[in-house]
Structure formats: structure tokens, C-alpha cells
PDB file of C-alpha atoms in Angstrom:
ATOM      1  CA  MET A   2     -58.108  34.331 -31.534  1.00  0.00           C
ATOM      2  CA  SER A   3     -60.566  33.641 -28.598  1.00  0.00           C
ATOM      3  CA  PRO A   4     -61.197  30.123 -27.101  1.00  0.00           C
ATOM      4  CA  THR A   5     -64.901  30.463 -28.505  1.00  0.00           C
ATOM      5  CA  GLU A   6     -63.743  31.109 -31.950  1.00  0.00           C
ATOM      6  CA  ALA A   7     -61.088  28.260 -31.599  1.00  0.00           C
ATOM      7  CA  THR A   8     -63.909  25.821 -30.907  1.00  0.00           C
ATOM      8  CA  GLY A   9     -63.622  22.994 -33.283  1.00  0.00           C
ATOM      9  CA  SER A  10     -60.546  24.401 -35.242  1.00  0.00           C
ATOM     10  CA  ARG A  11     -58.009  22.246 -36.658  1.00  0.00           C
ATOM     11  CA  ALA A  12     -54.110  22.258 -37.113  1.00  0.00           C
ATOM     12  CA  VAL A  13     -52.279  19.417 -38.782  1.00  0.00           C
ATOM     13  CA  GLY A  14     -48.940  18.241 -37.802  1.00  0.00           C
ATOM     14  CA  ASP A  15     -46.964  15.722 -40.167  1.00  0.00           C
ATOM     15  CA  GLU A  16     -48.897  12.707 -38.601  1.00  0.00           C
ATOM     16  CA  PHE A  17     -51.276  14.137 -36.401  1.00  0.00           C
ATOM     17  CA  GLU A  18     -54.321  16.479 -36.354  1.00  0.00           C
ATOM     18  CA  ILE A  19     -54.785  18.800 -33.376  1.00  0.00           C
ATOM     19  CA  ARG A  20     -58.402  19.814 -32.853  1.00  0.00           C
ATOM     20  CA  VAL A  21     -59.508  22.475 -30.245  1.00  0.00           C
ATOM     21  CA  HIS A  22     -62.731  22.306 -28.323  1.00  0.00           C
ATOM     22  CA  GLY A  23     -64.548  24.452 -25.720  1.00  0.00           C
ATOM     23  CA  ALA A  24     -66.249  23.147 -22.702  1.00  0.00           C
ATOM     24  CA  GLY A  25     -69.331  21.745 -24.545  1.00  0.00           C
ATOM     25  CA  GLN A  26     -67.441  19.963 -27.090  1.00  0.00           C
ATOM     26  CA  SER A  27     -65.147  18.524 -24.616  1.00  0.00           C
ATOM     27  CA  LYS A  28     -67.689  17.196 -21.984  1.00  0.00           C
ATOM     28  CA  PRO A  29     -68.505  14.046 -24.387  1.00  0.00           C
ATOM     29  CA  LEU A  30     -64.741  13.128 -24.655  1.00  0.00           C
ATOM     30  CA  VAL A  31     -64.535  12.915 -20.716  1.00  0.00           C
ATOM     31  CA  ASP A  32     -64.244   8.756 -21.059  1.00  0.00           C
ATOM     32  CA  ALA A  33     -61.674   8.942 -23.635  1.00  0.00           C
ATOM     33  CA  LEU A  34     -59.670  11.648 -21.912  1.00  0.00           C
ATOM     34  CA  ALA A  35     -59.798   9.706 -18.612  1.00  0.00           C
ATOM     35  CA  ASP A  36     -58.479   6.698 -20.280  1.00  0.00           C
ATOM     36  CA  ILE A  37     -55.448   8.506 -21.952  1.00  0.00           C
ATOM     37  CA  TRP A  38     -54.887  10.382 -18.599  1.00  0.00           C
ATOM     38  CA  ALA A  39     -55.012   6.659 -16.652  1.00  0.00           C
ATOM     39  CA  ASP A  40     -52.801   5.272 -19.490  1.00  0.00           C
ATOM     40  CA  ALA A  41     -50.080   8.049 -19.378  1.00  0.00           C
ATOM     41  CA  HIS A  42     -50.120   8.134 -15.447  1.00  0.00           C
ATOM     42  CA  PRO A  43     -50.275   4.383 -14.216  1.00  0.00           C
ATOM     43  CA  GLU A  44     -48.614   5.378 -11.009  1.00  0.00           C
ATOM     44  CA  PHE A  45     -51.890   7.386 -10.106  1.00  0.00           C
ATOM     45  CA  GLY A  46     -54.065   4.028 -10.620  1.00  0.00           C
ATOM     46  CA  ALA A  47     -52.549   2.419  -7.377  1.00  0.00           C
ATOM     47  CA  ARG A  48     -51.852   3.377  -3.595  1.00  0.00           C
ATOM     48  CA  GLY A  49     -48.874   5.431  -3.559  1.00  0.00           C
ATOM     49  CA  GLU A  50     -46.476   5.404  -0.976  1.00  0.00           C
ATOM     50  CA  ASP A  51     -48.223   7.648   1.643  1.00  0.00           C
ATOM     51  CA  GLY A  52     -51.271   5.155   1.030  1.00  0.00           C
ATOM     52  CA  ARG A  53     -53.561   7.575  -0.698  1.00  0.00           C
ATOM     53  CA  VAL A  54     -55.061   6.288  -4.053  1.00  0.00           C
ATOM     54  CA  ARG A  55     -54.914   9.167  -6.908  1.00  0.00           C
ATOM     55  CA  SER A  56     -57.595   7.967  -9.370  1.00  0.00           C
ATOM     56  CA  VAL A  57     -59.239   8.487 -12.597  1.00  0.00           C
ATOM     57  CA  ASP A  58     -62.208   9.412 -10.588  1.00  0.00           C
ATOM     58  CA  ALA A  59     -60.147  12.269  -9.185  1.00  0.00           C
ATOM     59  CA  PHE A  60     -59.173  13.508 -12.830  1.00  0.00           C
ATOM     60  CA  ARG A  61     -62.859  13.133 -13.841  1.00  0.00           C
ATOM     61  CA  ARG A  62     -63.913  15.262 -10.727  1.00  0.00           C
ATOM     62  CA  GLN A  63     -61.294  17.865 -11.533  1.00  0.00           C
ATOM     63  CA  ILE A  64     -62.027  18.559 -15.223  1.00  0.00           C
ATOM     64  CA  ASP A  65     -65.758  18.532 -14.353  1.00  0.00           C
ATOM     65  CA  GLY A  66     -64.956  21.423 -12.227  1.00  0.00           C
ATOM     66  CA  HIS A  67     -62.886  23.080 -14.702  1.00  0.00           C
ATOM     67  CA  PHE A  68     -65.366  23.077 -17.576  1.00  0.00           C
ATOM     68  CA  ARG A  69     -67.148  25.759 -15.478  1.00  0.00           C
ATOM     69  CA  HIS A  70     -64.134  28.188 -15.922  1.00  0.00           C
ATOM     70  CA  ARG A  71     -64.787  30.636 -18.803  1.00  0.00           C
ATOM     71  CA  GLY A  72     -62.598  30.121 -21.766  1.00  0.00           C
ATOM     72  CA  PHE A  73     -62.313  26.398 -20.934  1.00  0.00           C
ATOM     73  CA  THR A  74     -60.092  24.988 -24.021  1.00  0.00           C
ATOM     74  CA  LEU A  75     -59.140  21.575 -24.913  1.00  0.00           C
ATOM     75  CA  ALA A  76     -56.268  20.708 -27.501  1.00  0.00           C
ATOM     76  CA  ALA A  77     -56.996  17.105 -28.611  1.00  0.00           C
ATOM     77  CA  ALA A  78     -54.477  15.060 -30.831  1.00  0.00           C
ATOM     78  CA  TYR A  79     -55.849  12.543 -33.227  1.00  0.00           C
ATOM     79  CA  GLU A  80     -53.980  10.052 -35.376  1.00  0.00           C
ATOM     80  CA  ALA A  81     -56.100   8.633 -37.979  1.00  0.00           C
ATOM     81  CA  GLY A  82     -59.220   9.463 -36.099  1.00  0.00           C
ATOM     82  CA  THR A  83     -58.258   8.024 -32.770  1.00  0.00           C
ATOM     83  CA  LEU A  84     -57.793  10.394 -29.924  1.00  0.00           C
ATOM     84  CA  VAL A  85     -54.050   9.735 -28.692  1.00  0.00           C
ATOM     85  CA  GLY A  86     -53.364  12.997 -26.400  1.00  0.00           C
ATOM     86  CA  PHE A  87     -54.927  16.018 -24.960  1.00  0.00           C
ATOM     87  CA  GLY A  88     -53.969  19.048 -23.006  1.00  0.00           C
ATOM     88  CA  TYR A  89     -56.649  21.606 -21.680  1.00  0.00           C
ATOM     89  CA  GLY A  90     -56.341  24.907 -19.633  1.00  0.00           C
ATOM     90  CA  PHE A  91     -58.264  28.458 -19.268  1.00  0.00           C
ATOM     91  CA  PRO A  92     -57.759  31.857 -18.705  1.00  0.00           C
ATOM     92  CA  CYS A  93     -57.360  32.556 -14.960  1.00  0.00           C
ATOM     93  CA  THR A  94     -56.545  35.275 -12.443  1.00  0.00           C
ATOM     94  CA  ALA A  95     -53.209  35.155 -10.705  1.00  0.00           C
ATOM     95  CA  GLU A  96     -55.045  35.226  -7.349  1.00  0.00           C
ATOM     96  CA  TYR A  97     -56.824  31.869  -8.342  1.00  0.00           C
ATOM     97  CA  TRP A  98     -53.983  30.134  -9.968  1.00  0.00           C
ATOM     98  CA  TYR A  99     -51.019  30.919  -7.621  1.00  0.00           C
ATOM     99  CA  GLY A 100     -52.869  31.275  -4.247  1.00  0.00           C
ATOM    100  CA  GLU A 101     -51.714  33.520  -1.234  1.00  0.00           C
ATOM    101  CA  GLU A 102     -48.414  31.352  -0.427  1.00  0.00           C
ATOM    102  CA  LEU A 103     -46.856  31.762  -3.778  1.00  0.00           C
ATOM    103  CA  LEU A 104     -48.435  35.179  -5.167  1.00  0.00           C
ATOM    104  CA  PRO A 105     -45.782  37.201  -3.644  1.00  0.00           C
ATOM    105  CA  ARG A 106     -43.042  35.105  -5.494  1.00  0.00           C
ATOM    106  CA  ILE A 107     -44.562  35.482  -8.754  1.00  0.00           C
ATOM    107  CA  PRO A 108     -43.154  38.552 -10.953  1.00  0.00           C
ATOM    108  CA  ALA A 109     -45.913  41.568 -11.580  1.00  0.00           C
ATOM    109  CA  GLU A 110     -45.811  40.890 -15.361  1.00  0.00           C
ATOM    110  CA  ALA A 111     -46.526  37.101 -14.968  1.00  0.00           C
ATOM    111  CA  ARG A 112     -49.918  38.113 -13.105  1.00  0.00           C
ATOM    112  CA  GLU A 113     -51.778  39.338 -16.107  1.00  0.00           C
ATOM    113  CA  GLY A 114     -52.954  37.718 -19.113  1.00  0.00           C
ATOM    114  CA  LEU A 115     -52.813  34.126 -17.391  1.00  0.00           C
ATOM    115  CA  MET A 116     -53.708  30.792 -18.728  1.00  0.00           C
ATOM    116  CA  GLY A 117     -53.538  28.009 -16.120  1.00  0.00           C
ATOM    117  CA  LEU A 118     -52.552  24.888 -18.109  1.00  0.00           C
ATOM    118  CA  CYS A 119     -54.548  22.196 -16.013  1.00  0.00           C
ATOM    119  CA  GLU A 120     -53.554  18.636 -17.576  1.00  0.00           C
ATOM    120  CA  GLY A 121     -51.823  17.241 -20.553  1.00  0.00           C
ATOM    121  CA  ALA A 122     -51.366  13.441 -21.259  1.00  0.00           C
ATOM    122  CA  VAL A 123     -50.257  11.347 -24.528  1.00  0.00           C
ATOM    123  CA  ARG A 124     -50.700   7.710 -24.525  1.00  0.00           C
ATOM    124  CA  PRO A 125     -47.240   5.829 -24.097  1.00  0.00           C
ATOM    125  CA  PRO A 126     -47.023   4.635 -27.548  1.00  0.00           C
ATOM    126  CA  TRP A 127     -47.297   7.689 -28.955  1.00  0.00           C
ATOM    127  CA  GLN A 128     -44.849   9.725 -26.516  1.00  0.00           C
ATOM    128  CA  SER A 129     -41.751  11.170 -27.695  1.00  0.00           C
ATOM    129  CA  ARG A 130     -43.170  11.985 -30.923  1.00  0.00           C
ATOM    130  CA  GLY A 131     -43.694  15.634 -30.444  1.00  0.00           C
ATOM    131  CA  ILE A 132     -47.335  15.607 -29.677  1.00  0.00           C
ATOM    132  CA  GLY A 133     -47.095  17.174 -26.303  1.00  0.00           C
ATOM    133  CA  THR A 134     -45.553  20.058 -27.995  1.00  0.00           C
ATOM    134  CA  LEU A 135     -47.873  20.428 -30.704  1.00  0.00           C
ATOM    135  CA  LEU A 136     -50.725  20.284 -28.124  1.00  0.00           C
ATOM    136  CA  HIS A 137     -49.069  22.984 -26.045  1.00  0.00           C
ATOM    137  CA  GLU A 138     -48.742  25.166 -29.081  1.00  0.00           C
ATOM    138  CA  ARG A 139     -52.028  24.805 -30.197  1.00  0.00           C
ATOM    139  CA  LEU A 140     -53.476  25.432 -26.773  1.00  0.00           C
ATOM    140  CA  VAL A 141     -51.217  28.695 -26.230  1.00  0.00           C
ATOM    141  CA  GLN A 142     -52.399  29.909 -29.559  1.00  0.00           C
ATOM    142  CA  ALA A 143     -56.082  29.210 -29.072  1.00  0.00           C
ATOM    143  CA  VAL A 144     -56.047  30.865 -25.757  1.00  0.00           C
ATOM    144  CA  SER A 145     -54.022  33.592 -26.417  1.00  0.00           C
ATOM    145  CA  PRO A 146     -52.382  34.503 -22.986  1.00  0.00           C
ATOM    146  CA  ARG A 147     -49.515  36.475 -22.265  1.00  0.00           C
ATOM    147  CA  TRP A 148     -48.199  34.020 -19.669  1.00  0.00           C
ATOM    148  CA  THR A 149     -48.755  30.208 -18.927  1.00  0.00           C
ATOM    149  CA  SER A 150     -48.372  28.254 -15.877  1.00  0.00           C
ATOM    150  CA  LEU A 151     -48.505  24.660 -14.751  1.00  0.00           C
ATOM    151  CA  LEU A 152     -47.813  22.286 -11.921  1.00  0.00           C
ATOM    152  CA  VAL A 153     -45.464  19.153 -12.335  1.00  0.00           C
ATOM    153  CA  SER A 154     -44.544  16.522  -9.811  1.00  0.00           C
ATOM    154  CA  PRO A 155     -40.903  16.805  -8.954  1.00  0.00           C
ATOM    155  CA  ALA A 156     -40.410  13.200  -9.807  1.00  0.00           C
ATOM    156  CA  ASN A 157     -41.650  13.904 -13.200  1.00  0.00           C
ATOM    157  CA  THR A 158     -38.401  14.410 -14.926  1.00  0.00           C
ATOM    158  CA  ARG A 159     -39.737  13.389 -18.273  1.00  0.00           C
ATOM    159  CA  GLY A 160     -42.467  16.081 -18.149  1.00  0.00           C
ATOM    160  CA  ARG A 161     -40.065  18.826 -16.481  1.00  0.00           C
ATOM    161  CA  ALA A 162     -37.734  18.320 -19.354  1.00  0.00           C
ATOM    162  CA  LEU A 163     -40.362  19.092 -21.924  1.00  0.00           C
ATOM    163  CA  TYR A 164     -41.664  22.178 -20.090  1.00  0.00           C
ATOM    164  CA  GLU A 165     -38.214  23.607 -19.736  1.00  0.00           C
ATOM    165  CA  ARG A 166     -37.884  23.255 -23.561  1.00  0.00           C
ATOM    166  CA  LEU A 167     -40.990  24.882 -23.937  1.00  0.00           C
ATOM    167  CA  GLY A 168     -39.784  27.888 -21.872  1.00  0.00           C
ATOM    168  CA  TYR A 169     -41.039  27.123 -18.344  1.00  0.00           C
ATOM    169  CA  ARG A 170     -39.224  28.166 -15.236  1.00  0.00           C
ATOM    170  CA  TYR A 171     -39.642  27.045 -11.749  1.00  0.00           C
ATOM    171  CA  ALA A 172     -41.404  29.836  -9.517  1.00  0.00           C
ATOM    172  CA  GLY A 173     -41.600  27.877  -6.314  1.00  0.00           C
ATOM    173  CA  PRO A 174     -43.417  24.965  -4.508  1.00  0.00           C
ATOM    174  CA  TYR A 175     -47.232  24.481  -4.770  1.00  0.00           C
ATOM    175  CA  ARG A 176     -49.023  22.521  -1.809  1.00  0.00           C
ATOM    176  CA  ASN A 177     -52.298  20.844  -2.522  1.00  0.00           C
ATOM    177  CA  GLY A 178     -53.194  18.923   0.512  1.00  0.00           C
ATOM    178  CA  ASP A 179     -50.323  16.774   1.218  1.00  0.00           C
ATOM    179  CA  ASP A 180     -48.787  16.854  -1.938  1.00  0.00           C
ATOM    180  CA  THR A 181     -46.145  19.341  -2.901  1.00  0.00           C
ATOM    181  CA  TYR A 182     -45.766  20.365  -6.855  1.00  0.00           C
ATOM    182  CA  ASP A 183     -43.147  22.499  -8.749  1.00  0.00           C
ATOM    183  CA  LEU A 184     -45.052  25.558 -10.090  1.00  0.00           C
ATOM    184  CA  LEU A 185     -43.675  26.610 -13.257  1.00  0.00           C
ATOM    185  CA  ILE A 186     -44.344  29.577 -15.292  1.00  0.00           C
ATOM    186  CA  ALA A 187     -43.413  30.904 -18.938  1.00  0.00           C
ATOM    187  CA  ARG A 188     -43.995  33.873 -20.937  1.00  0.00           C
ATOM    188  CA  ALA A 189     -46.431  32.825 -23.956  1.00  0.00           C
ATOM    189  CA  ARG A 190     -44.696  32.331 -27.231  1.00  0.00           C
ATOM    190  CA  THR A 191     -46.137  33.362 -30.713  1.00  0.00           C
ATOM    191  CA  PRO A 192     -46.510  30.365 -33.406  1.00  0.00           C
ATOM    192  CA  GLN A 193     -43.179  31.886 -34.768  1.00  0.00           C
ATOM    193  CA  GLY A 194     -41.522  31.111 -31.411  1.00  0.00           C
ATOM    194  CA  ALA A 195     -41.098  34.964 -30.590  1.00  0.00           C
ATOM    195  CA  ALA A 196     -41.527  36.043 -26.649  1.00  0.00           C
TER     196      ALA A 196
END
């Protein structure tokens, strides 16, 4: 299923409804997405140890730029009609996603059919209830990549544990300005869990 076909589609978990949207349907949700992101990442609302401020405004600028990518897909989790979490990504080239520094370290098979998973967040009261896993599964199903990749802060042990359960493995350090993240890659799984 292509992201365009998936737009507006729904999948229901035990308590949660997952809706999949393209860029056009996602743009009106930016305020709610930014609130969820800020709620899930309170460490980015203040000045960091390095003196720089990571803000909701930076998130807004990032997602606004990502809306321009063909195949932009948002998976949004709702409980009783309230948006409680999201994840988004889009198909991209290996050159775009990994960059010149990391590209030589990436296995050749992980360079084709790639989805960059850009952001994911769940409001704290809804964390540890399987929503992150549901969002990831639905996003991968909607985009249908062969490989997925994401960045995680080395200090984010909770997120890292989730990604490892989902099959992600460390591919190398990714530098973005003064920040260094762990770049993780995974072979996309079918809904039945097969590689």
C-alpha cells in the first residue's frame, strides 16, 4: 500500500485507534503534534548543558520542511478521540538520509527501499502501553519500505530499548551540528513479523 492510499486509513489496537495521514492531512495537526513532542521531550524545552536551547519551534521548522518530501506519512494514535502519540517518516535515498560520512558504513542492501523515521512521541501518561510499537508498525505498513532508519540520542536509553525490540541495530554516529546521535537501521518487517 502506498502512503497516498494509506491516507486516512485506520487500524485499531485494544484501546487505541491509529490513523495514517499524508502531508495535507497532517499540516492542521502541527500544534497538537508539537504539544505532544514537548510533553514527551521536556529536556528540549530548556537550555541544555551546552547552553543551547532545543525548542518546540525547532520541531515545527523540522516537520514543516519534511512535509515537502514525497511520501510523507504520519501515524497518529488516538484514545477516545484524543491525539496521544505520533510517528512520521518518508521514503528517502541513502545519500540523503545517511550522508557522506556514514554512507560507506551502511550495508549495500540497506541503501534501497529506505524510510527515514524522523520523529515519534507519546505523551507520558500513555507511555509503556505499546503505543510506540503500534505507531511504528502502522507507519512501516503504510510506507512499505525494505529498510528503516532513525536517529536516537545516546542518552535516550528507554527509546533505544524500544528500537532494539523492533529490530534496529547501531550503524554509527551521526553528527548534526554539535550534536551526535546514534544512527540505527532495521530491515522492515511484515505485519506478521517476518523479515
